């Protein structure tokens, strides 16, 4: 293998380029980014970057490191097509680049629900650096903000805005916050936490239309009420960027479909990160897509080893975090399909963990302000060490000591 071309320079693409060098790959590495700025970390965009006022995004790697590592970084360039027979990609300006192995790390973009009025300039979103800066530029002129979606990002921004003294209302279709990602006790805790910050949260409510008004917008809700806001922040999930793969005839189904070696339906083409749908080792091989830094990084490292001749199934333990105001949520494993939960610690003391079991097996631990529980449970789940509900609930159990 003489050349690897990587499409997309988010967490996944950048980690892959550098991992190839760490694995001593000596061929050509080309990393193509539609964004014109040096690759940066996305999580801070809804957290510390906002708090810091928008200066200095956290770069994924120092600018000088690309050249030093012999990575050809092409910024502000989009891959427009793939010719699988010729093994080439064509860029938007017509440049053609040949590959032996191609990696699609095209990420995801915000989902835009079919709501009339969404194109109003008062509607903001938060996926990239430019979005984050746009929000900060508008900040001073905002007193009332409506947020569509009570997922991680919607709630992180809600906490930031509430701390800035803004009046915040969050509209969520599901019956609890972060319903897709956490168990009920954790949803309940965060619902009260945000309400305690003064944020209003409307559950089981949809946004049906956004109407322009002289001094902002009117956000119409499915329950017949309407909110007045200076801005609307759209945080209703993402859709994977699969169009390039689809046009090239690769298998696509809620993501670019890959196997446990992270190969697409064309063995010369890998895919990874937010755009890829992979068979999850923790869900009996069910195809899922994960939107997390951990997943992007671990998939990148595995692909680098595959390029160097390795043959290994992807089985990294998923983990996540979300910082909302003072509350630090960390999740180890996947709770999907859990059938019972055990509480460790006390939500009233703002420090606890929820242990999630499926068919009697520990599958996930959600920790709030309990980083020790999180670190230990990552190891326990990874190693398949069972923690009985009794042991989990007992504050005297030292989780660390169970790791063998
Ligand atoms: P992306 O980071 O989306 O990168 C894909 C890149 O590919 C983009 O730059 C895109 O422009 C480019 N691209 C797409 N198509 C083409 C093309 N044809 N040609 C060239 N370039 C192309 N995860 C966590 O684990 N913890 C967090 O706390 C957390 N917070 C987050 C906060 C925010 C505001 C956001 C937006 C995300 C957050 N995430 C968090 C999710 C995490 O950032 C993503 O999982 C991660 O960025 C995925 O990396 P990726 O490389 O797969 O995709």
Coordinates of C-alpha atoms and ligand atoms in Angstrom, one line a residue:
X1 CA 0.0 0.0 0.0
X2 CA 1.6 3.2 -1.2
X3 CA -1.1 5.8 -0.5
X4 CA -4.0 6.5 1.8
X5 CA -6.4 9.3 1.1
X6 CA -8.6 10.5 3.9
X7 CA -11.8 12.5 3.3
X8 CA -12.7 14.7 6.2
X9 CA -10.4 16.1 8.9
X10 CA -12.5 15.9 12.0
X11 CA -11.5 13.8 15.0
X12 CA -11.6 10.7 12.9
X13 CA -9.7 11.8 9.8
X14 CA -7.0 13.6 11.8
X15 CA -6.4 10.7 14.2
X16 CA -6.2 8.3 11.3
X17 CA -3.6 10.4 9.5
X18 CA -1.4 10.6 12.6
X19 CA -2.0 7.0 13.6
X20 CA -0.7 5.8 10.2
X21 CA 2.6 7.6 10.9
X22 CA 2.7 6.2 14.5
X23 CA 2.2 2.7 12.9
X24 CA 5.2 3.6 10.7
X25 CA 3.3 3.8 7.4
X26 CA 5.7 5.3 5.0
X27 CA 3.5 5.9 1.9
X28 CA 1.6 9.0 1.0
X29 CA -1.0 10.3 3.4
X30 CA -3.5 12.9 2.0
X31 CA -6.0 14.5 4.4
X32 CA -8.7 16.5 2.7
X33 CA -10.9 19.0 4.7
X34 CA -13.9 20.9 3.4
X35 CA -13.3 23.3 6.3
X36 CA -10.8 26.0 5.6
X37 CA -9.3 26.2 9.1
X38 CA -6.8 23.9 10.8
X39 CA -8.6 20.9 12.3
X40 CA -10.0 21.5 15.7
X41 CA -11.8 19.7 18.5
X42 CA -15.6 19.9 18.3
X43 CA -16.7 19.2 22.0
X44 CA -15.4 22.5 23.4
X45 CA -17.6 24.4 20.8
X46 CA -20.6 24.0 23.1
X47 CA -18.6 24.1 26.4
X48 CA -15.3 25.9 27.2
X49 CA -14.9 27.6 23.8
X50 CA -18.2 29.4 24.4
X51 CA -17.2 30.3 28.0
X52 CA -13.8 31.5 26.8
X53 CA -15.4 34.0 24.5
X54 CA -14.5 32.4 21.2
X55 CA -10.7 32.8 21.1
X56 CA -8.3 30.0 20.0
X57 CA -10.2 26.9 19.1
X58 CA -8.5 23.8 20.5
X59 CA -6.6 22.3 17.7
X60 CA -6.5 18.6 17.2
X61 CA -2.8 18.7 16.4
X62 CA -0.4 21.6 16.3
X63 CA -0.3 23.2 12.9
X64 CA 3.4 22.3 12.3
X65 CA 2.8 18.6 13.0
X66 CA 1.1 17.9 9.6
X67 CA 4.2 18.9 7.6
X68 CA 6.5 17.3 10.2
X69 CA 4.7 14.0 9.9
X70 CA 4.5 14.2 6.1
X71 CA 0.7 14.5 6.0
X72 CA -0.5 16.4 3.0
X73 CA -3.3 18.5 4.5
X74 CA -5.6 20.1 2.0
X75 CA -7.8 22.7 3.7
X76 CA -11.0 24.2 2.2
X77 CA -11.2 21.5 -0.4
X78 CA -14.1 19.1 -0.9
X79 CA -14.0 15.6 -2.4
X80 CA -16.7 15.6 -5.1
X81 CA -16.5 12.1 -6.4
X82 CA -14.9 8.7 -6.1
X83 CA -13.9 6.5 -9.1
X84 CA -13.6 3.1 -7.5
X85 CA -12.3 1.4 -10.7
X86 CA -9.6 3.9 -11.2
X87 CA -9.0 4.2 -7.4
X88 CA -9.1 8.0 -7.6
X89 CA -11.0 10.8 -5.9
X90 CA -11.8 14.1 -7.6
X91 CA -11.8 17.4 -5.7
X92 CA -14.2 20.2 -6.3
X93 CA -11.5 22.1 -8.3
X94 CA -10.9 19.1 -10.6
X95 CA -7.7 17.8 -8.9
X96 CA -7.6 14.0 -9.2
X97 CA -5.8 12.1 -6.4
X98 CA -5.0 8.3 -6.6
X99 CA -5.4 6.0 -3.6
X100 CA -4.6 2.5 -2.7
X101 CA -6.8 2.8 0.4
X102 CA -9.4 5.4 0.9
X103 CA -11.0 6.4 4.2
X104 CA -14.3 8.2 4.4
X105 CA -14.5 10.3 7.6
X106 CA -17.1 12.7 6.4
X107 CA -18.8 13.1 9.8
X108 CA -22.4 14.4 10.2
X109 CA -24.4 17.5 9.8
X110 CA -27.2 18.9 11.9
X111 CA -30.6 17.4 11.2
X112 CA -33.1 20.0 10.0
X113 CA -36.6 18.9 10.8
X114 CA -39.3 19.9 8.3
X115 CA -40.5 22.9 10.2
X116 CA -41.6 26.0 8.2
X117 CA -39.5 29.1 9.0
X118 CA -36.3 27.2 9.8
X119 CA -34.4 29.3 7.2
X120 CA -35.1 32.5 9.3
X121 CA -31.8 34.2 10.2
X122 CA -32.7 34.0 13.9
X123 CA -32.3 30.2 13.7
X124 CA -28.8 29.2 14.7
X125 CA -27.1 25.8 14.9
X126 CA -23.9 24.4 16.4
X127 CA -21.8 21.9 14.5
X128 CA -18.7 23.8 13.5
X129 CA -16.4 26.6 14.6
X130 CA -18.2 29.1 12.5
X131 CA -21.5 28.2 14.1
X132 CA -20.0 28.6 17.6
X133 CA -18.5 32.0 16.7
X134 CA -21.8 33.1 15.2
X135 CA -23.6 32.3 18.5
X136 CA -21.0 34.3 20.4
X137 CA -21.3 37.3 18.1
X138 CA -25.1 37.4 18.6
X139 CA -24.9 36.7 22.4
X140 CA -25.1 40.3 23.6
X141 CA -28.2 41.0 21.7
X142 CA -30.0 37.9 22.9
X143 CA -32.2 37.9 26.0
X144 CA -34.7 35.0 25.1
X145 CA -33.4 31.9 23.4
X146 CA -35.5 28.8 22.3
X147 CA -33.6 25.6 21.9
X148 CA -34.9 22.8 19.8
X149 CA -33.8 19.5 21.3
X150 CA -32.8 18.4 24.8
X151 CA -29.9 16.2 23.8
X152 CA -26.3 16.7 25.0
X153 CA -25.6 19.8 22.8
X154 CA -28.9 21.5 23.4
X155 CA -28.6 21.2 27.1
X156 CA -24.9 22.2 27.2
X157 CA -25.8 25.4 25.4
X158 CA -28.9 25.9 27.6
X159 CA -26.6 25.8 30.7
X160 CA -24.2 28.2 29.2
X161 CA -26.9 30.7 28.2
X162 CA -28.7 30.4 31.6
X163 CA -25.4 31.1 33.3
X164 CA -25.1 34.2 31.1
X165 CA -28.5 35.4 32.5
X166 CA -30.5 34.6 29.3
X167 CA -34.0 33.4 29.5
X168 CA -33.9 29.9 28.0
X169 CA -36.7 27.5 26.9
X170 CA -36.0 24.0 25.6
X171 CA -38.5 22.1 23.4
X172 CA -38.2 18.4 23.3
X173 CA -40.3 15.7 21.6
X174 CA -39.4 12.9 23.9
X175 CA -40.9 12.5 27.4
X176 CA -37.5 13.0 29.1
X177 CA -34.2 14.8 28.4
X178 CA -31.3 13.0 26.6
X179 CA -33.7 10.1 26.2
X180 CA -31.6 8.5 23.5
X181 CA -28.5 8.5 25.6
X182 CA -29.2 8.0 29.3
X183 CA -31.4 6.1 31.7
X184 CA -34.4 7.7 33.5
X185 CA -32.8 8.6 36.8
X186 CA -30.1 10.6 34.9
X187 CA -32.7 12.3 32.7
X188 CA -34.6 13.2 35.9
X189 CA -31.5 14.6 37.6
X190 CA -30.7 16.8 34.6
X191 CA -34.3 18.0 34.2
X192 CA -34.3 19.3 37.7
X193 CA -30.7 20.6 37.3
X194 CA -31.7 22.8 34.3
X195 CA -34.9 23.9 35.8
X196 CA -32.9 24.9 38.8
X197 CA -30.9 27.2 36.5
X198 CA -34.1 28.8 35.5
X199 CA -34.5 27.1 32.2
X200 CA -37.9 26.0 31.1
X201 CA -38.1 22.6 29.5
X202 CA -41.2 21.6 27.5
X203 CA -41.3 17.8 27.1
X204 CA -43.4 15.8 24.7
X205 CA -43.6 19.0 22.6
X206 CA -42.6 19.6 19.0
X207 CA -41.9 22.9 17.2
X208 CA -44.4 23.2 14.4
X209 CA -43.4 26.5 12.8
X210 CA -41.1 29.5 13.3
X211 CA -42.6 32.8 12.3
X212 CA -40.6 36.0 11.7
X213 CA -41.6 39.0 13.8
X214 CA -40.3 42.5 14.1
X215 CA -38.3 41.8 17.3
X216 CA -37.4 38.2 16.8
X217 CA -39.4 35.1 16.1
X218 CA -42.5 33.3 17.4
X219 CA -41.9 29.6 17.9
X220 CA -45.1 27.7 17.6
X221 CA -45.5 24.5 19.6
X222 CA -47.5 21.3 19.0
X223 CA -49.4 21.9 22.3
X224 CA -50.9 25.1 20.8
X225 CA -48.6 27.5 22.8
X226 CA -46.0 29.7 21.3
X227 CA -42.7 31.1 22.6
X228 CA -41.3 34.5 21.8
X229 CA -37.5 34.4 21.2
X230 CA -34.7 36.5 19.9
X231 CA -33.0 33.4 18.5
X232 CA -33.7 29.7 18.1
X233 CA -30.9 27.2 18.5
X234 CA -31.4 24.0 16.5
X235 CA -30.0 21.0 18.3
X236 CA -32.2 18.2 17.0
X237 CA -29.6 15.6 16.3
X238 CA -27.5 14.9 13.2
X239 CA -27.6 13.0 10.0
X240 CA -24.5 11.2 8.6
X241 CA -22.8 12.6 5.5
X242 CA -23.2 9.6 3.2
X243 CA -23.9 11.2 -0.1
X244 CA -20.3 10.8 -1.4
X245 CA -20.3 7.1 -0.5
X246 CA -23.8 6.6 -1.9
X247 CA -22.9 8.2 -5.2
X248 CA -19.9 5.8 -5.4
X249 CA -22.3 2.8 -5.0
X250 CA -21.2 1.9 -1.5
X251 CA -23.7 0.3 0.9
X252 CA -25.4 3.0 3.0
X253 CA -28.1 2.6 5.7
X254 CA -28.2 5.3 8.4
X255 CA -24.5 5.7 7.8
X256 CA -21.9 4.2 5.5
X257 CA -22.1 0.5 6.2
X258 CA -18.9 -1.1 7.4
X259 CA -17.9 -4.5 8.7
X260 CA -16.1 -5.3 11.9
X261 CA -12.8 -4.6 10.2
X262 CA -14.2 -1.1 9.4
X263 CA -14.3 -1.8 5.6
X264 CA -17.1 -0.6 3.4
X265 CA -18.7 -2.8 0.8
X266 CA -15.5 -2.0 -1.2
X267 CA -12.5 -3.5 0.7
X268 CA -10.2 -0.7 -0.5
X269 CA -12.4 1.8 1.2
X270 CA -12.7 2.2 5.0
X271 CA -15.1 4.4 6.8
X272 CA -15.1 5.7 10.4
X273 CA -16.5 8.2 12.9
X274 CA -19.9 9.8 12.9
X275 CA -20.7 8.8 9.3
X276 CA -20.1 5.1 9.7
X277 CA -22.5 2.4 10.7
X278 CA -20.6 -0.6 12.3
X279 CA -21.5 -3.9 13.9
X280 CA -21.2 -3.2 17.6
X281 CA -19.5 -5.9 19.7
X282 CA -21.4 -4.7 22.8
X283 CA -24.8 -5.2 21.1
X284 CA -24.3 -8.7 19.6
X285 CA -23.1 -7.2 16.3
X286 CA -26.1 -4.9 15.7
X287 CA -25.2 -2.1 13.2
X288 CA -25.1 1.2 15.0
X289 CA -23.6 4.7 14.5
X290 CA -22.0 6.5 17.4
X291 CA -21.3 10.1 17.6
X292 CA -18.4 10.4 20.0
X293 CA -14.7 11.3 20.1
X294 CA -13.9 7.9 21.6
X295 CA -15.4 6.1 18.6
X296 CA -13.7 8.3 16.1
X297 CA -10.3 7.9 17.7
X298 CA -10.5 4.1 18.3
X299 CA -11.8 3.4 14.8
X300 CA -9.0 5.5 13.4
X301 CA -6.4 3.6 15.3
X302 CA -7.8 0.3 14.2
X303 CA -7.8 1.3 10.5
X304 CA -4.2 2.4 10.8
X305 CA -3.3 -1.1 12.1
X306 CA -5.4 -2.7 9.3
X307 CA -3.5 -0.7 6.6
X308 CA -0.3 -2.0 8.1
X309 CA -1.5 -5.6 7.7
X310 CA -3.3 -6.1 11.0
X311 CA -6.5 -8.2 11.1
X312 CA -8.5 -7.3 14.2
X313 CA -12.2 -6.8 14.8
X314 CA -13.4 -3.5 16.2
X315 CA -14.4 -4.0 19.9
X316 CA -13.5 -0.8 21.7
X317 CA -15.7 0.1 24.6
X318 CA -17.9 3.1 23.9
X319 CA -17.7 6.0 26.4
X320 CA -19.1 9.5 26.4
X321 CA -19.2 12.7 28.3
X322 CA -21.2 15.9 28.5
X323 CA -20.6 18.9 30.7
X324 CA -23.6 21.0 31.5
X325 CA -23.0 23.9 33.8
X326 CA -21.4 22.4 36.9
X327 CA -22.7 18.9 36.2
X328 CA -20.3 16.4 34.8
X329 CA -21.9 13.4 33.1
X330 CA -19.7 10.5 32.0
X331 CA -21.0 7.3 30.4
X332 CA -19.2 4.0 30.1
X333 CA -20.7 1.4 27.8
X334 CA -24.0 1.3 26.0
X335 CA -27.2 1.2 27.9
X336 CA -29.4 0.4 24.8
X337 CA -32.0 -2.1 25.8
X338 CA -31.3 -2.0 29.6
X339 CA -33.9 -3.7 31.7
X340 CA -32.9 -2.6 35.2
X341 CA -31.0 0.1 37.0
X342 CA -29.2 0.4 40.3
X343 CA -28.4 3.7 42.0
X344 CA -25.0 4.3 43.7
X345 CA -24.8 7.5 45.7
X346 CA -27.4 10.2 46.0
X347 CA -28.7 12.5 43.3
X348 CA -29.7 15.0 46.1
X349 CA -25.9 15.3 46.8
X350 CA -25.2 15.9 43.1
X351 CA -22.8 12.9 43.0
X352 CA -24.0 9.5 41.9
X353 CA -23.8 6.7 39.3
X354 CA -26.5 4.6 37.7
X355 CA -25.6 1.0 36.9
X356 CA -27.6 -0.4 33.9
X357 CA -28.1 -4.1 33.5
X358 CA -29.4 -6.1 30.5
X359 CA -30.4 -9.7 31.1
X360 CA -28.5 -9.6 34.4
X361 CA -25.3 -8.3 32.9
X362 CA -23.8 -4.9 33.6
X363 CA -23.8 -3.0 30.3
X364 CA -23.4 0.7 31.2
X365 CA -22.6 3.0 34.0
X366 CA -23.7 6.7 33.9
X367 CA -21.9 8.9 36.4
X368 CA -22.7 12.4 37.5
X369 CA -19.8 14.2 39.2
X370 CA -18.3 10.8 40.0
X371 CA -15.3 10.4 37.8
X372 CA -13.8 7.6 40.0
X373 CA -16.9 5.5 39.3
X374 CA -16.6 6.2 35.6
X375 CA -13.0 5.3 35.2
X376 CA -13.4 2.1 37.2
X377 CA -16.6 1.0 35.4
X378 CA -14.9 1.5 32.0
X379 CA -12.4 -1.1 33.0
X380 CA -15.0 -3.4 34.6
X381 CA -17.3 -3.4 31.5
X382 CA -14.4 -3.7 29.1
X383 CA -13.0 -6.7 31.0
X384 CA -16.5 -8.3 31.4
X385 CA -16.2 -8.3 35.2
X386 CA -19.6 -8.6 36.7
X387 CA -20.7 -6.2 39.5
X388 CA -23.8 -7.5 41.3
X389 CA -26.5 -4.9 41.9
X390 CA -25.9 -5.3 45.6
X391 CA -22.2 -4.5 45.3
X392 CA -22.9 -1.6 42.9
X393 CA -25.4 0.0 45.3
X394 CA -23.1 -0.4 48.3
X395 CA -21.0 2.8 48.8
X396 CA -18.5 0.7 50.7
X397 CA -17.7 -1.3 47.5
X398 CA -14.4 0.0 46.1
X399 CA -15.1 -0.4 42.3
X400 CA -11.4 0.0 41.5
X401 CA -10.5 -3.0 43.6
X402 CA -12.8 -5.3 41.5
X403 CA -10.7 -4.7 38.5
X404 CA -8.4 -7.8 38.0
Ligands
LIG1 P1 -16.6 15.5 12.0 O1 -16.0 16.0 13.3 O2 -18.0 15.9 11.7 O3 -15.7 15.8 10.8 C1 -16.0 15.5 9.5 C2 -15.3 16.5 8.6 O4 -15.4 16.0 7.2 C3 -16.0 17.8 8.6 O5 -15.0 18.8 8.8 C4 -16.6 18.0 7.2 O6 -16.7 19.3 6.8 C5 -15.7 17.1 6.4 N1 -16.2 16.6 5.1 C6 -17.4 16.1 4.9 N2 -17.6 15.7 3.6 C7 -16.4 16.1 3.0 C8 -16.0 16.0 1.7 N3 -16.7 15.4 0.7 N4 -14.7 16.5 1.4 C9 -13.9 17.0 2.4 N5 -14.3 17.1 3.6 C10 -15.6 16.7 4.0 N6 -18.4 13.9 21.4 C11 -18.0 13.5 22.6 O7 -17.5 12.3 22.7 N7 -18.0 14.3 23.7 C12 -18.5 15.5 23.7 O8 -18.6 16.2 24.7 C13 -19.0 16.0 22.4 N8 -19.4 17.3 22.3 C14 -19.8 17.8 21.1 C15 -20.2 19.1 21.0 C16 -20.5 19.6 19.7 C17 -21.0 21.1 19.6 C18 -20.5 18.8 18.6 C19 -20.9 19.3 17.2 C20 -20.1 17.5 18.7 C21 -19.8 17.0 19.9 N9 -19.3 15.6 20.1 C22 -18.9 15.2 21.3 C23 -19.3 14.7 19.0 C24 -18.0 14.7 18.3 O9 -17.5 16.0 18.1 C25 -18.1 13.9 17.0 O10 -18.4 12.6 17.4 C26 -16.7 13.9 16.3 O11 -16.5 15.2 15.8 C27 -16.8 13.0 15.1 O12 -15.7 13.1 14.3 P2 -15.7 12.8 12.7 O13 -14.3 13.1 12.3 O14 -16.3 11.5 12.5 O15 -16.7 13.9 12.1

